[in-house]
Coordinates of C-alpha atoms in Angstrom, one line a residue:
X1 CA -22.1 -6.4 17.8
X2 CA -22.8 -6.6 14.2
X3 CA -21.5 -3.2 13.3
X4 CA -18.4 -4.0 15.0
X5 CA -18.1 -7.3 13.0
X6 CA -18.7 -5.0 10.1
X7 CA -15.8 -2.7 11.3
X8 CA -14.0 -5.8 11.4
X9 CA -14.6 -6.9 8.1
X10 CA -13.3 -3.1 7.0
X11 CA -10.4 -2.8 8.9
X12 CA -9.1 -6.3 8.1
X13 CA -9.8 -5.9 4.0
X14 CA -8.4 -2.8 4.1
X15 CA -5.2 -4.0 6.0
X16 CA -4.0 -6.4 2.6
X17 CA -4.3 -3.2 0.5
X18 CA -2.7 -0.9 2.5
X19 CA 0.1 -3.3 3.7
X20 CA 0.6 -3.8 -0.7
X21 CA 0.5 -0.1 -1.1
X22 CA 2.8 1.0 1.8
X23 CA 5.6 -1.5 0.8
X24 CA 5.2 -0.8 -2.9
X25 CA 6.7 2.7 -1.8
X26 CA 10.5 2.8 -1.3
X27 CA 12.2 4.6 1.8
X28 CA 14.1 7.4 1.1
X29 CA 17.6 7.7 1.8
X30 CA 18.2 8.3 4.9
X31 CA 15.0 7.9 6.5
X32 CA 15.3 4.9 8.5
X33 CA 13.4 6.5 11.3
X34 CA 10.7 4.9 13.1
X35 CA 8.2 7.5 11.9
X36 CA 8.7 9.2 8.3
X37 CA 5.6 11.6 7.7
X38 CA 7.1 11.5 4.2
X39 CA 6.2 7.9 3.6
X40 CA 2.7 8.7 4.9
X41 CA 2.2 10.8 1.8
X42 CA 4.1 8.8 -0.5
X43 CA 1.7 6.2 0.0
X44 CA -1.4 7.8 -0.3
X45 CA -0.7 8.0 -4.0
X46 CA -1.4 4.4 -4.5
X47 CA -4.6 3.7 -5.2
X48 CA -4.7 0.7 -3.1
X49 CA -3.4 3.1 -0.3
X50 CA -6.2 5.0 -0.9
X51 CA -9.1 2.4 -1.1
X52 CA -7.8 1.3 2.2
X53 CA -8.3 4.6 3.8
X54 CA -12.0 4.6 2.3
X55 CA -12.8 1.0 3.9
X56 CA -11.3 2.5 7.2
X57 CA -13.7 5.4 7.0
X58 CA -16.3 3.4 6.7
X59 CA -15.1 0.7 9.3
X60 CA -14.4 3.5 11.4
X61 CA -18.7 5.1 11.4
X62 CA -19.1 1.1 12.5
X63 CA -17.1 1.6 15.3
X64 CA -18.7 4.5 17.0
X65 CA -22.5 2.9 16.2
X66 CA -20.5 -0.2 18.1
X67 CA -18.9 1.5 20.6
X68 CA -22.7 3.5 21.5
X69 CA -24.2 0.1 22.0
X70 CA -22.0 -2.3 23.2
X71 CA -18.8 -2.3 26.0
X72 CA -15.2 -1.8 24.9
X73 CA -13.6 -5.0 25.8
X74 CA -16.4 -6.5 22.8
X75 CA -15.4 -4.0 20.2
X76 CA -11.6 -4.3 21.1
X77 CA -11.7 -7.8 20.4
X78 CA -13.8 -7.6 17.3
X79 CA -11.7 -5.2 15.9
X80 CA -8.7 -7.7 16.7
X81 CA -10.3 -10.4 15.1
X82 CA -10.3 -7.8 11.5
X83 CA -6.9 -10.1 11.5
X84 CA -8.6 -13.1 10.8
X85 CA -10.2 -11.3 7.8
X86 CA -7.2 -10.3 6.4
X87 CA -6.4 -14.0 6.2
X88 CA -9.1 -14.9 5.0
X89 CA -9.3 -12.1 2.1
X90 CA -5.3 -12.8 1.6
X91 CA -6.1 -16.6 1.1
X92 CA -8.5 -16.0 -1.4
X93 CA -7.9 -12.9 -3.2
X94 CA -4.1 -12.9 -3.2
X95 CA -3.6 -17.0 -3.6
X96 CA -1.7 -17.0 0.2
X97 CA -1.8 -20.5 1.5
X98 CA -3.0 -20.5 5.3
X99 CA -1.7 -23.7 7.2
X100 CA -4.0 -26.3 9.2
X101 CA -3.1 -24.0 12.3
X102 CA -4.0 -20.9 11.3
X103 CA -7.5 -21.7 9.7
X104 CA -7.9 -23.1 13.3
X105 CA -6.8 -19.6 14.8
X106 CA -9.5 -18.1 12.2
X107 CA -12.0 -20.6 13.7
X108 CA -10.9 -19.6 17.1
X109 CA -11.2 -15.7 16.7
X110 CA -15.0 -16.6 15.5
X111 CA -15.5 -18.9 18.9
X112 CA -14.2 -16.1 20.9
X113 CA -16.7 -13.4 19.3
X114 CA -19.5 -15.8 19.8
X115 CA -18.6 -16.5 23.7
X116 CA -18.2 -12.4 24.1
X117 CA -21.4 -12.1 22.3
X118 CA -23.2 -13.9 24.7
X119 CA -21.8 -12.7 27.5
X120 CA -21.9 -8.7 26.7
X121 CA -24.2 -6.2 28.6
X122 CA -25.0 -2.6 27.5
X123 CA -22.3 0.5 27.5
X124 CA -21.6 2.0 31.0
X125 CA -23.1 4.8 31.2
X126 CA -20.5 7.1 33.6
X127 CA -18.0 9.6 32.4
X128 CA -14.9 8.2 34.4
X129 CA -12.8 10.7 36.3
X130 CA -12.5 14.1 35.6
X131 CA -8.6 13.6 34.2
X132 CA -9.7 11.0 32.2
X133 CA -9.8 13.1 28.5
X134 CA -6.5 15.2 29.4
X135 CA -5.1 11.9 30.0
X136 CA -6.0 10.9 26.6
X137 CA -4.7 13.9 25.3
X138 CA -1.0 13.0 27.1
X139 CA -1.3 9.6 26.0
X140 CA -1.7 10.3 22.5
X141 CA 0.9 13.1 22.5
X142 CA 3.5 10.1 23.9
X143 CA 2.7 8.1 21.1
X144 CA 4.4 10.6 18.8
X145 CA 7.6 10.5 21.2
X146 CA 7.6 6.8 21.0
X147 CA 8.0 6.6 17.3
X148 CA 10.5 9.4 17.4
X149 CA 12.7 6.9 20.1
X150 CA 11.4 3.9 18.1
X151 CA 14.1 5.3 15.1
X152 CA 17.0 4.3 17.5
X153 CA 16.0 1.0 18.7
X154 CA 16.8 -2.2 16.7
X155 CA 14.5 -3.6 14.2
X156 CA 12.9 -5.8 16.0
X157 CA 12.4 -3.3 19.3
X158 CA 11.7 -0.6 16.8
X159 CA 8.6 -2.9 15.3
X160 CA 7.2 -3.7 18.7
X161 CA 7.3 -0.4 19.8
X162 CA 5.6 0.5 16.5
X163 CA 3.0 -1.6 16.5
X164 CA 2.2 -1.0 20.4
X165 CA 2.3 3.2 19.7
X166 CA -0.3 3.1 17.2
X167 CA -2.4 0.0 19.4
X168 CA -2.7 2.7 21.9
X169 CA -3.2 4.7 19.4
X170 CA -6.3 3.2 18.2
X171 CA -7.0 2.4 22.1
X172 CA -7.3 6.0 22.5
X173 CA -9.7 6.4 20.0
X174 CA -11.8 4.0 21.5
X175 CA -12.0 5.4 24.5
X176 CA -12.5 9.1 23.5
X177 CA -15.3 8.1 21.6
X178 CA -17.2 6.9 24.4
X179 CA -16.7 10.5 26.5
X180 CA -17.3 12.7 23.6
X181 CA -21.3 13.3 23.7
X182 CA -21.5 16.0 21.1
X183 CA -19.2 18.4 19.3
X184 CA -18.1 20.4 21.7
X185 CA -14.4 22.5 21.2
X186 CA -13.7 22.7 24.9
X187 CA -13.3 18.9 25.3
X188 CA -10.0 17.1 25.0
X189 CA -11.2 14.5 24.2
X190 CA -12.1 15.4 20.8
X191 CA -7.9 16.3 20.0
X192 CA -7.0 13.2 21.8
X193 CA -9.3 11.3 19.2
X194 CA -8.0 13.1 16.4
X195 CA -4.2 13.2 17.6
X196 CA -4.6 9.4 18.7
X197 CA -6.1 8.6 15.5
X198 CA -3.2 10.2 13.2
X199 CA -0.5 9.3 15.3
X200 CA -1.6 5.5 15.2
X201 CA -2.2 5.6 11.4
X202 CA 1.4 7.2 10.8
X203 CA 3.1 4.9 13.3
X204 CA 1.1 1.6 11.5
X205 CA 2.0 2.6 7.9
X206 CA 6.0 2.9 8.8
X207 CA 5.9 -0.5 10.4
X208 CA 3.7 -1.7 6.9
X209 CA 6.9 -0.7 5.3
X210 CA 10.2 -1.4 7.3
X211 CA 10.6 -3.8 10.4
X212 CA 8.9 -7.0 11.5
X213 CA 5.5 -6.2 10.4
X214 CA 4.6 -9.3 12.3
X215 CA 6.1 -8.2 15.3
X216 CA 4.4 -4.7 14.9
X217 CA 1.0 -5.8 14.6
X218 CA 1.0 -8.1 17.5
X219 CA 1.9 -5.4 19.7
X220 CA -0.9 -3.3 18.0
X221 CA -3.3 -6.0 18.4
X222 CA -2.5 -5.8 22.3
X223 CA -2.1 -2.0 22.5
X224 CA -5.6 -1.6 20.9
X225 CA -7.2 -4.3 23.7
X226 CA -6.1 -4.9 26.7
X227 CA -5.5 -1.4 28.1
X228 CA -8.7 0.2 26.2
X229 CA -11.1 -3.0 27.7
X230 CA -9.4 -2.1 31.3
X231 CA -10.2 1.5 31.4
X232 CA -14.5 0.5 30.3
X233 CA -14.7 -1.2 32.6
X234 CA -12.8 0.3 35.6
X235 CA -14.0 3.7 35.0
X236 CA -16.7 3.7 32.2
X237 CA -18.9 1.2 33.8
X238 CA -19.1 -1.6 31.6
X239 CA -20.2 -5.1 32.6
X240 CA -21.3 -8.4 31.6
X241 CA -24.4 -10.1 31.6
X242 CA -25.6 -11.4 35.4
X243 CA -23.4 -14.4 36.0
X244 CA -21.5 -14.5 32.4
X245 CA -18.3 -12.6 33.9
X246 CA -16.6 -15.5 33.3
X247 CA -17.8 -16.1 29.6
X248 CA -16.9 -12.9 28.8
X249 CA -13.0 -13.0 29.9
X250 CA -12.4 -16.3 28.5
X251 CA -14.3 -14.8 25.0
X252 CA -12.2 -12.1 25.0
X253 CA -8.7 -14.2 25.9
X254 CA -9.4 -16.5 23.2
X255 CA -10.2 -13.9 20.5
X256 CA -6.7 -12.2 21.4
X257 CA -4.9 -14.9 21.3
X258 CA -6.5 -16.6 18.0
X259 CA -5.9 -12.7 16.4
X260 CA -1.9 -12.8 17.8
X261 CA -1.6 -16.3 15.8
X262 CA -2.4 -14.0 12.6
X263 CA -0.3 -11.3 13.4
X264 CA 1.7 -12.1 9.9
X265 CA -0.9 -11.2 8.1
X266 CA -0.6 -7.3 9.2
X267 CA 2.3 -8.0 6.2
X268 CA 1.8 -8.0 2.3
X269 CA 3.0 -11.4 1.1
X270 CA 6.4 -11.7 -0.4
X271 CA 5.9 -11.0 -4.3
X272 CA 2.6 -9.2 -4.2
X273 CA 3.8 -6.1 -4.8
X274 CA 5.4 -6.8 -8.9
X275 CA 1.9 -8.5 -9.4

């Protein structure tokens, strides 16, 4: 649990400089699509950009030691809660006021953790069904369709749908991580981490730079949850401690729903970037 706070902490420092970065770069004419692999390279030349990808990297190593030790549905939630970080790094490093409510929502998230760490057993231990890594594999490969539809929808659709391809996108990653044992070639699950993993990153940085951001990342923040915590449990064989089922659900309810009251902070504050 600690190295999944720690992936929080990453993931949700990293967020305020790659959101900076990614709007700092303009959109080309003409690509108002809902992916743009262009922008994606664009924006690794800022150095922000870049310092981002290196506290992901690390953040992600955290992840797997995490998701070895403890079930899904805790890591999901703690790497939801790297929202609350990014409020709290945005309110001190970049001067962003946070109202009454959403320090509350940052105290919240922390409750939540604590209730789920309480209430957590080990990892299950079983593989799932057979078709669960091809599923991956099809799941990640529809996240690149969605982003390719997201470019027709409205702004507002287009964000959501975003923000929920590269959720699942990081949902995938989650899971695949948990059925992949050693290196091994033959197993899909491998290319559905990798392909879940790039799609989700390329989806996230276009809705950093055009859209709702705050529309976006709530739709990550339930894409990279809900569904992942679902499938540990159903088919993974994660549990709870005896008799804490119920601490465990309402943990992981309120950690959600204190992360979705942060969801603007997925968004660099307005004047950030000439500073």
């Amino acid at each position: 649990m600690i190295c999944a706070l720690g992936s929080a902490v990453c993931y949700g420092t990293a967020t305020v400089l790659q959101a900076v970065a990614a709007r700092a770069v303009p959109a080309e004419a003409g690509s108002d699509a809902g992916v743009d692999p262009a922008l994606l390279l664009r924006a690794v030349r800022q150095w922000r950009y870049m310092a981002g990808l290196g506290l992901d990297g690390l953040g992600f190593v955290l992840q797997i030691v995490a998701l070895r030790a403890v079930p899904i549905y805790a890591v999901g939630a703690a790497l939801a809660a790297s929202l609350a970080v990014t409020a709290v790094v945005a309110a001190r490093v970049l001067a962003v006021r946070l109202s009454g409510a959403e320090w509350a929502a940052v105290g919240v998230v922390c409750a939540g953790l604590a209730m789920l760490g309480l209430a957590s057993g080990e990892e299950g231990h079983e593989d799932g069904p057979a078709a669960l890594p091809w599923a991956l594999l099809g799941v990640a490969a529809a996240i690149l369709l969605a982003g390719a539809v997201a470019g027709r929808l409205p702004g507002r659709a287009r964000a959501l749908v975003l923000g929920l391809g590269a959720g699942c996108g990081f949902g995938v990653v989650e899971v695949a991580v948990r059925l992949i044992d050693s290196i091994d070639f033959a197993n899909p699950a491998l290319y559905a981490l990798l392909l879940g993993g790039g799609a989700a990153f390329l989806l996230l940085t276009s809705a950093l730079q055009r859209g709702s951001v705050t529309t976006a990342t709530a739709g990550m923040v339930l894409g990279e949850t809900i569904g992942p915590a679902l499938v540990g449990v159903v088919w993974l064989g994660d549990h709870t401690r005896a008799g804490l089922g119920w601490l465990a659900v309402g943990g992981f309810a309120v950690a959600v729903a204190g992360a979705l009251t942060l969801t603007r902070f997925g968004e660099a504050p307005t004047g950030v970037d000439a500073a």
